[in-house]
């Protein structure tokens, strides 16, 4: 139990730091909602490292806390929709056992943006923002790929290091 | 699957990326088809989903919208529409630039302001379409 609390604590702290770093990077590419998704490194790592309930709590807490600390009400709603859809899709994609952490992360990146746009369409009642979706999906593939490579590398190192190995799910 | 390949890029990842990219391109083409290419004649402005007003593109005018969400200033004239200024945080609406073709839109998401170009059929008397239909019916 103590080990579980400590491990989950490390993950949530890391995820929040990454969210904070993310909020410091000004990203303006003509389409709203584009971001690197640094915190997704932690979520993808957690996908292979934590139990499913702990992972869901991690993702939910990260979004709510970082939304309150670094965002506003609207960005919190969008991240919540994106984050939850992304998490669900990543769990399913990982479950197929056909893809590596990189593939899981790519699917997560794309569906984060899909969830975000769907939420924005519902909340604002402005259906034309669906025009942002193709661009955001493309961006999601790219950022998901990059974050997946990093998460894969982290998992590899965790797997090599004997202190952490016992926690990694086979 | 081998343990080592669980964490690093594999063939299936690339198929997945390609499939998702294909879906994005298809969606893009679909949206492109839905978008008209003929020049518009009017612009409809909606705020929070409610119609704010419809304005002819021929008439030079400035529409200033002040709601509790913020300030937007839309300029209409010479067949085009653009967001002159806005006090939203991202200012994507201002950077959208000029719109003039049927279906083109400027969206200010934080303020929920949308300007969308339309084609209203002109008629010689400058009256509304419904009235013209009634005259034909008689």
CSV table of C-alpha atoms in Angstrom, one decimal:
chain,number,residue,atom,x,y,z
A,1,UNK,CA,0.0,0.0,0.0
A,2,UNK,CA,2.8,2.4,1.0
A,3,UNK,CA,4.6,1.6,-2.2
A,4,UNK,CA,1.4,2.2,-4.2
A,5,UNK,CA,0.8,5.6,-2.6
A,6,UNK,CA,4.4,6.6,-3.2
A,7,UNK,CA,4.4,5.5,-6.9
A,8,UNK,CA,1.1,7.2,-7.6
A,9,UNK,CA,2.4,10.3,-5.9
A,10,UNK,CA,5.5,10.4,-8.1
A,11,UNK,CA,3.3,10.0,-11.2
A,12,UNK,CA,0.8,12.7,-10.3
A,13,UNK,CA,3.7,15.1,-9.4
A,14,UNK,CA,5.4,14.4,-12.7
A,15,UNK,CA,2.2,14.8,-14.7
A,16,UNK,CA,1.5,18.2,-13.0
A,17,UNK,CA,5.1,19.4,-13.6
A,18,UNK,CA,4.8,18.5,-17.3
A,19,UNK,CA,1.4,20.3,-17.4
A,20,UNK,CA,3.0,23.4,-15.9
A,21,UNK,CA,6.0,23.3,-18.3
A,22,UNK,CA,3.4,22.9,-21.1
A,23,UNK,CA,1.5,26.0,-20.0
A,24,UNK,CA,4.7,28.0,-20.1
A,25,UNK,CA,5.2,27.3,-23.8
A,26,UNK,CA,3.3,29.8,-26.0
A,27,UNK,CA,1.9,27.8,-28.9
A,28,UNK,CA,0.0,29.8,-31.5
A,29,UNK,CA,-0.4,28.1,-34.9
A,30,UNK,CA,-3.6,29.6,-36.2
A,31,UNK,CA,-5.7,26.7,-34.9
A,32,UNK,CA,-6.8,26.7,-31.2
A,33,UNK,CA,-6.1,23.6,-29.1
A,34,UNK,CA,-2.7,22.7,-30.5
A,35,UNK,CA,-0.2,21.6,-27.8
A,36,UNK,CA,2.6,19.2,-27.3
A,37,UNK,CA,0.9,17.0,-24.7
A,38,UNK,CA,4.0,16.6,-22.5
A,39,UNK,CA,1.9,15.1,-19.7
A,40,UNK,CA,0.9,12.3,-22.0
A,41,UNK,CA,4.4,10.9,-21.5
A,42,UNK,CA,3.5,10.3,-17.9
A,43,UNK,CA,0.0,8.9,-18.8
A,44,UNK,CA,1.4,6.5,-21.4
A,45,UNK,CA,4.2,5.4,-18.9
A,46,UNK,CA,1.5,4.9,-16.3
A,47,UNK,CA,-0.5,2.8,-18.7
A,48,UNK,CA,2.2,0.1,-18.5
A,49,UNK,CA,3.2,0.8,-14.9
A,50,UNK,CA,0.1,1.5,-12.8
A,51,UNK,CA,-3.1,-0.5,-12.2
A,52,UNK,CA,-6.1,0.6,-14.2
A,53,UNK,CA,-8.0,2.3,-11.3
A,54,UNK,CA,-4.9,4.2,-10.3
A,55,UNK,CA,-4.2,5.2,-13.9
A,56,UNK,CA,-7.8,6.6,-14.2
A,57,UNK,CA,-7.4,8.6,-10.9
A,58,UNK,CA,-4.0,9.9,-12.1
A,59,UNK,CA,-5.5,11.1,-15.4
A,60,UNK,CA,-8.5,12.7,-13.8
A,61,UNK,CA,-6.6,14.4,-11.0
A,62,UNK,CA,-4.0,15.7,-13.4
A,63,UNK,CA,-6.6,17.3,-15.6
A,64,UNK,CA,-8.7,18.8,-12.8
A,65,UNK,CA,-5.7,20.1,-10.8
A,66,UNK,CA,-3.7,21.5,-13.8
A,67,UNK,CA,-7.0,23.0,-15.2
A,68,UNK,CA,-7.6,24.8,-11.9
A,69,UNK,CA,-3.9,25.9,-11.5
A,70,UNK,CA,-2.9,26.8,-15.1
A,71,UNK,CA,-6.1,27.0,-17.1
A,72,UNK,CA,-9.6,28.3,-16.9
A,73,UNK,CA,-13.1,26.8,-16.7
A,74,UNK,CA,-13.4,26.3,-20.5
A,75,UNK,CA,-10.0,24.8,-21.0
A,76,UNK,CA,-10.8,22.4,-18.1
A,77,UNK,CA,-13.9,21.2,-19.8
A,78,UNK,CA,-12.1,20.7,-23.1
A,79,UNK,CA,-9.1,18.9,-21.4
A,80,UNK,CA,-11.5,16.7,-19.4
A,81,UNK,CA,-13.4,15.5,-22.6
A,82,UNK,CA,-10.1,15.1,-24.5
A,83,UNK,CA,-8.3,13.4,-21.7
A,84,UNK,CA,-11.0,10.9,-20.9
A,85,UNK,CA,-11.6,9.9,-24.5
A,86,UNK,CA,-7.9,9.7,-25.1
A,87,UNK,CA,-7.4,7.5,-22.0
A,88,UNK,CA,-10.3,5.2,-23.0
A,89,UNK,CA,-8.9,4.8,-26.5
A,90,UNK,CA,-5.3,4.2,-25.3
A,91,UNK,CA,-6.5,1.5,-22.9
A,92,UNK,CA,-8.4,-0.2,-25.7
A,93,UNK,CA,-5.5,0.1,-28.2
A,94,UNK,CA,-3.0,-1.3,-25.6
A,95,UNK,CA,-5.4,-4.1,-24.9
A,96,UNK,CA,-5.2,-5.4,-28.5
A,97,UNK,CA,-1.5,-6.2,-27.8
A,98,UNK,CA,-0.8,-5.3,-31.5
A,99,UNK,CA,0.8,-1.9,-30.9
A,100,UNK,CA,3.8,-0.6,-29.0
A,101,UNK,CA,3.7,2.4,-26.6
A,102,UNK,CA,4.3,4.6,-29.6
A,103,UNK,CA,1.1,3.4,-31.4
A,104,UNK,CA,-0.8,3.7,-28.1
A,105,UNK,CA,0.4,7.3,-27.7
A,106,UNK,CA,-0.4,8.2,-31.3
A,107,UNK,CA,-4.0,7.0,-30.8
A,108,UNK,CA,-4.2,8.9,-27.6
A,109,UNK,CA,-2.9,12.1,-29.2
A,110,UNK,CA,-5.4,12.0,-32.0
A,111,UNK,CA,-8.4,11.2,-29.8
A,112,UNK,CA,-7.5,13.8,-27.2
A,113,UNK,CA,-8.0,16.4,-30.0
A,114,UNK,CA,-11.2,14.7,-31.2
A,115,UNK,CA,-12.7,14.7,-27.7
A,116,UNK,CA,-11.6,18.4,-27.2
A,117,UNK,CA,-13.3,19.5,-30.5
A,118,UNK,CA,-16.5,17.5,-29.8
A,119,UNK,CA,-16.7,19.1,-26.4
A,120,UNK,CA,-16.1,22.6,-27.8
A,121,UNK,CA,-18.8,22.0,-30.4
A,122,UNK,CA,-21.3,20.9,-27.7
A,123,UNK,CA,-20.5,23.6,-25.2
A,124,UNK,CA,-20.3,26.5,-27.6
A,125,UNK,CA,-23.0,25.4,-30.1
A,126,UNK,CA,-20.7,26.4,-32.9
A,127,UNK,CA,-20.6,23.4,-35.3
A,128,UNK,CA,-18.2,25.0,-37.8
A,129,UNK,CA,-15.2,24.5,-35.5
A,130,UNK,CA,-15.3,20.9,-36.9
A,131,UNK,CA,-13.1,22.5,-39.6
A,132,UNK,CA,-10.3,22.5,-37.1
A,133,UNK,CA,-10.5,18.7,-36.7
A,134,UNK,CA,-8.4,17.5,-39.7
A,135,UNK,CA,-5.5,19.7,-38.7
A,136,UNK,CA,-5.8,18.8,-35.1
A,137,UNK,CA,-5.9,15.1,-35.9
A,138,UNK,CA,-2.7,15.5,-38.0
A,139,UNK,CA,-1.0,17.4,-35.2
A,140,UNK,CA,-2.2,14.7,-32.7
A,141,UNK,CA,-0.4,12.0,-34.8
A,142,UNK,CA,2.8,14.0,-34.7
A,143,UNK,CA,2.8,14.9,-31.1
A,144,UNK,CA,1.5,11.5,-30.1
A,145,UNK,CA,4.4,9.9,-32.0
A,146,UNK,CA,7.0,12.1,-30.3
A,147,UNK,CA,5.6,11.7,-26.8
A,148,UNK,CA,5.2,7.9,-27.4
A,149,UNK,CA,8.9,7.6,-28.4
A,150,UNK,CA,9.9,9.4,-25.1
A,151,UNK,CA,7.5,7.2,-23.1
A,152,UNK,CA,8.8,4.1,-24.7
A,153,UNK,CA,12.3,5.1,-23.8
A,154,UNK,CA,11.3,5.9,-20.2
A,155,UNK,CA,9.6,2.5,-20.0
A,156,UNK,CA,12.7,0.8,-21.4
A,157,UNK,CA,14.9,2.4,-18.7
A,158,UNK,CA,12.4,1.6,-15.9
A,159,UNK,CA,12.4,-2.0,-17.1
A,160,UNK,CA,16.2,-2.2,-17.0
A,161,UNK,CA,16.4,-0.6,-13.5
A,162,UNK,CA,15.9,-3.3,-10.9
A,163,UNK,CA,14.1,-1.0,-8.3
A,164,UNK,CA,11.2,-0.4,-10.7
A,165,UNK,CA,11.1,-3.6,-12.7
A,166,UNK,CA,8.8,-5.5,-10.5
A,167,UNK,CA,6.0,-3.0,-11.1
A,168,UNK,CA,6.0,-3.1,-14.8
A,169,UNK,CA,3.1,-5.0,-16.3
A,170,UNK,CA,4.1,-7.8,-18.6
B,1,UNK,CA,4.9,-10.0,-29.1
B,2,UNK,CA,8.5,-9.7,-27.8
B,3,UNK,CA,9.0,-7.7,-24.7
B,4,UNK,CA,11.5,-5.4,-26.3
B,5,UNK,CA,9.1,-4.3,-29.0
B,6,UNK,CA,6.4,-3.4,-26.5
B,7,UNK,CA,8.0,0.0,-26.0
B,8,UNK,CA,9.6,0.9,-29.3
B,9,UNK,CA,8.1,1.7,-32.7
B,10,UNK,CA,6.8,-1.4,-34.5
B,11,UNK,CA,5.1,-2.0,-37.9
B,12,UNK,CA,1.6,-1.9,-36.5
B,13,UNK,CA,2.2,1.6,-35.1
B,14,UNK,CA,2.9,2.9,-38.6
B,15,UNK,CA,-0.3,1.2,-39.9
B,16,UNK,CA,-2.2,2.9,-37.1
B,17,UNK,CA,-0.6,6.3,-37.9
B,18,UNK,CA,-1.3,5.9,-41.6
B,19,UNK,CA,-5.0,4.9,-40.9
B,20,UNK,CA,-5.5,7.9,-38.7
B,21,UNK,CA,-3.8,10.2,-41.2
B,22,UNK,CA,-6.0,8.8,-43.9
B,23,UNK,CA,-9.1,9.5,-41.8
B,24,UNK,CA,-7.9,13.1,-41.3
B,25,UNK,CA,-7.4,13.6,-45.0
B,26,UNK,CA,-10.8,12.1,-45.8
B,27,UNK,CA,-12.5,14.4,-43.3
B,28,UNK,CA,-10.6,17.4,-44.7
B,29,UNK,CA,-11.7,16.6,-48.3
B,30,UNK,CA,-15.3,16.0,-47.1
B,31,UNK,CA,-15.3,19.4,-45.4
B,32,UNK,CA,-13.8,21.0,-48.5
B,33,UNK,CA,-16.6,19.6,-50.6
B,34,UNK,CA,-19.2,21.0,-48.3
B,35,UNK,CA,-17.6,24.4,-48.5
B,36,UNK,CA,-18.8,26.5,-51.4
B,37,UNK,CA,-16.5,28.3,-53.8
B,38,UNK,CA,-18.9,31.0,-55.2
B,39,UNK,CA,-18.5,34.5,-53.8
B,40,UNK,CA,-20.9,35.3,-51.0
B,41,UNK,CA,-23.3,38.2,-50.9
B,42,UNK,CA,-24.1,38.5,-47.2
B,43,UNK,CA,-22.7,37.6,-43.8
B,44,UNK,CA,-24.7,36.2,-40.9
B,45,UNK,CA,-23.3,36.9,-37.5
B,46,UNK,CA,-24.3,34.7,-34.6
B,47,UNK,CA,-23.4,35.2,-30.9
B,48,UNK,CA,-23.7,32.2,-28.6
B,49,UNK,CA,-25.7,30.4,-31.2
B,50,UNK,CA,-28.3,33.1,-31.6
B,51,UNK,CA,-28.5,35.2,-34.8
B,52,UNK,CA,-27.1,38.7,-34.1
B,53,UNK,CA,-27.8,40.0,-37.6
B,54,UNK,CA,-27.4,39.5,-41.4
B,55,UNK,CA,-25.6,42.1,-43.4
B,56,UNK,CA,-25.0,42.7,-47.1
B,57,UNK,CA,-21.4,42.5,-48.2
B,58,UNK,CA,-21.9,45.5,-50.6
B,59,UNK,CA,-22.5,47.9,-47.8
B,60,UNK,CA,-19.4,49.2,-46.0
B,61,UNK,CA,-20.1,48.9,-42.3
B,62,UNK,CA,-18.6,48.1,-38.9
B,63,UNK,CA,-20.3,45.7,-36.5
B,64,UNK,CA,-19.3,46.1,-32.9
B,65,UNK,CA,-20.3,43.3,-30.6
B,66,UNK,CA,-19.9,43.8,-26.8
B,67,UNK,CA,-21.1,40.9,-24.6
B,68,UNK,CA,-20.2,39.8,-21.1
B,69,UNK,CA,-17.6,37.5,-22.8
B,70,UNK,CA,-15.8,40.4,-24.5
B,71,UNK,CA,-15.5,42.8,-27.4
B,72,UNK,CA,-15.4,42.1,-31.1
B,73,UNK,CA,-15.3,44.5,-34.0
B,74,UNK,CA,-16.2,43.1,-37.5
B,75,UNK,CA,-15.6,45.1,-40.6
B,76,UNK,CA,-17.8,44.5,-43.7
B,77,UNK,CA,-17.1,46.0,-47.1
B,78,UNK,CA,-16.1,45.5,-50.8
B,79,UNK,CA,-17.4,41.9,-50.7
B,80,UNK,CA,-15.3,40.8,-47.8
B,81,UNK,CA,-15.5,40.5,-44.0
B,82,UNK,CA,-12.8,40.5,-41.4
B,83,UNK,CA,-12.3,40.8,-37.7
B,84,UNK,CA,-10.9,44.2,-37.2
B,85,UNK,CA,-10.2,43.7,-33.5
B,86,UNK,CA,-11.1,41.6,-30.5
B,87,UNK,CA,-10.0,41.4,-26.9
B,88,UNK,CA,-10.0,37.5,-26.7
B,89,UNK,CA,-6.9,35.9,-25.4
B,90,UNK,CA,-5.8,33.9,-28.5
B,91,UNK,CA,-6.9,36.3,-31.3
B,92,UNK,CA,-7.3,33.5,-33.8
B,93,UNK,CA,-10.3,35.3,-35.1
B,94,UNK,CA,-8.3,38.4,-36.1
B,95,UNK,CA,-5.5,36.2,-37.7
B,96,UNK,CA,-8.2,34.4,-39.8
B,97,UNK,CA,-8.1,37.5,-42.1
B,98,UNK,CA,-10.6,38.3,-44.9
B,99,UNK,CA,-13.4,35.9,-45.8
B,100,UNK,CA,-15.5,36.3,-48.9
B,101,UNK,CA,-16.7,32.9,-50.3
B,102,UNK,CA,-19.9,31.1,-49.5
B,103,UNK,CA,-19.5,29.0,-46.4
B,104,UNK,CA,-16.3,30.8,-45.1
B,105,UNK,CA,-16.4,31.5,-41.4
B,106,UNK,CA,-14.6,33.5,-38.8
B,107,UNK,CA,-14.9,32.0,-35.4
B,108,UNK,CA,-14.0,33.7,-32.1
B,109,UNK,CA,-14.4,30.7,-29.8
B,110,UNK,CA,-13.8,32.4,-26.4
B,111,UNK,CA,-16.5,35.0,-27.2
B,112,UNK,CA,-18.7,32.6,-29.1
B,113,UNK,CA,-19.0,34.9,-32.1
B,114,UNK,CA,-19.3,33.4,-35.6
B,115,UNK,CA,-19.4,35.3,-38.9
B,116,UNK,CA,-20.5,33.1,-41.8
B,117,UNK,CA,-20.7,34.1,-45.5
B,118,UNK,CA,-24.0,33.3,-47.3
B,119,UNK,CA,-25.4,33.7,-50.8
B,120,UNK,CA,-28.7,35.4,-50.7
B,121,UNK,CA,-30.4,35.4,-54.1
B,122,UNK,CA,-30.8,39.0,-55.2
B,123,UNK,CA,-34.0,40.2,-56.7
B,124,UNK,CA,-34.7,43.4,-58.7
B,125,UNK,CA,-36.9,45.0,-56.1
B,126,UNK,CA,-34.4,44.4,-53.3
B,127,UNK,CA,-37.1,42.6,-51.4
B,128,UNK,CA,-37.0,39.4,-49.4
B,129,UNK,CA,-37.2,36.1,-51.2
B,130,UNK,CA,-40.5,35.1,-49.5
B,131,UNK,CA,-42.2,38.1,-50.9
B,132,UNK,CA,-41.1,37.2,-54.4
B,133,UNK,CA,-42.3,33.6,-54.1
B,134,UNK,CA,-45.7,35.0,-53.0
B,135,UNK,CA,-45.9,37.2,-56.0
B,136,UNK,CA,-45.2,34.2,-58.3
B,137,UNK,CA,-47.8,32.2,-56.5
B,138,UNK,CA,-50.5,34.8,-57.2
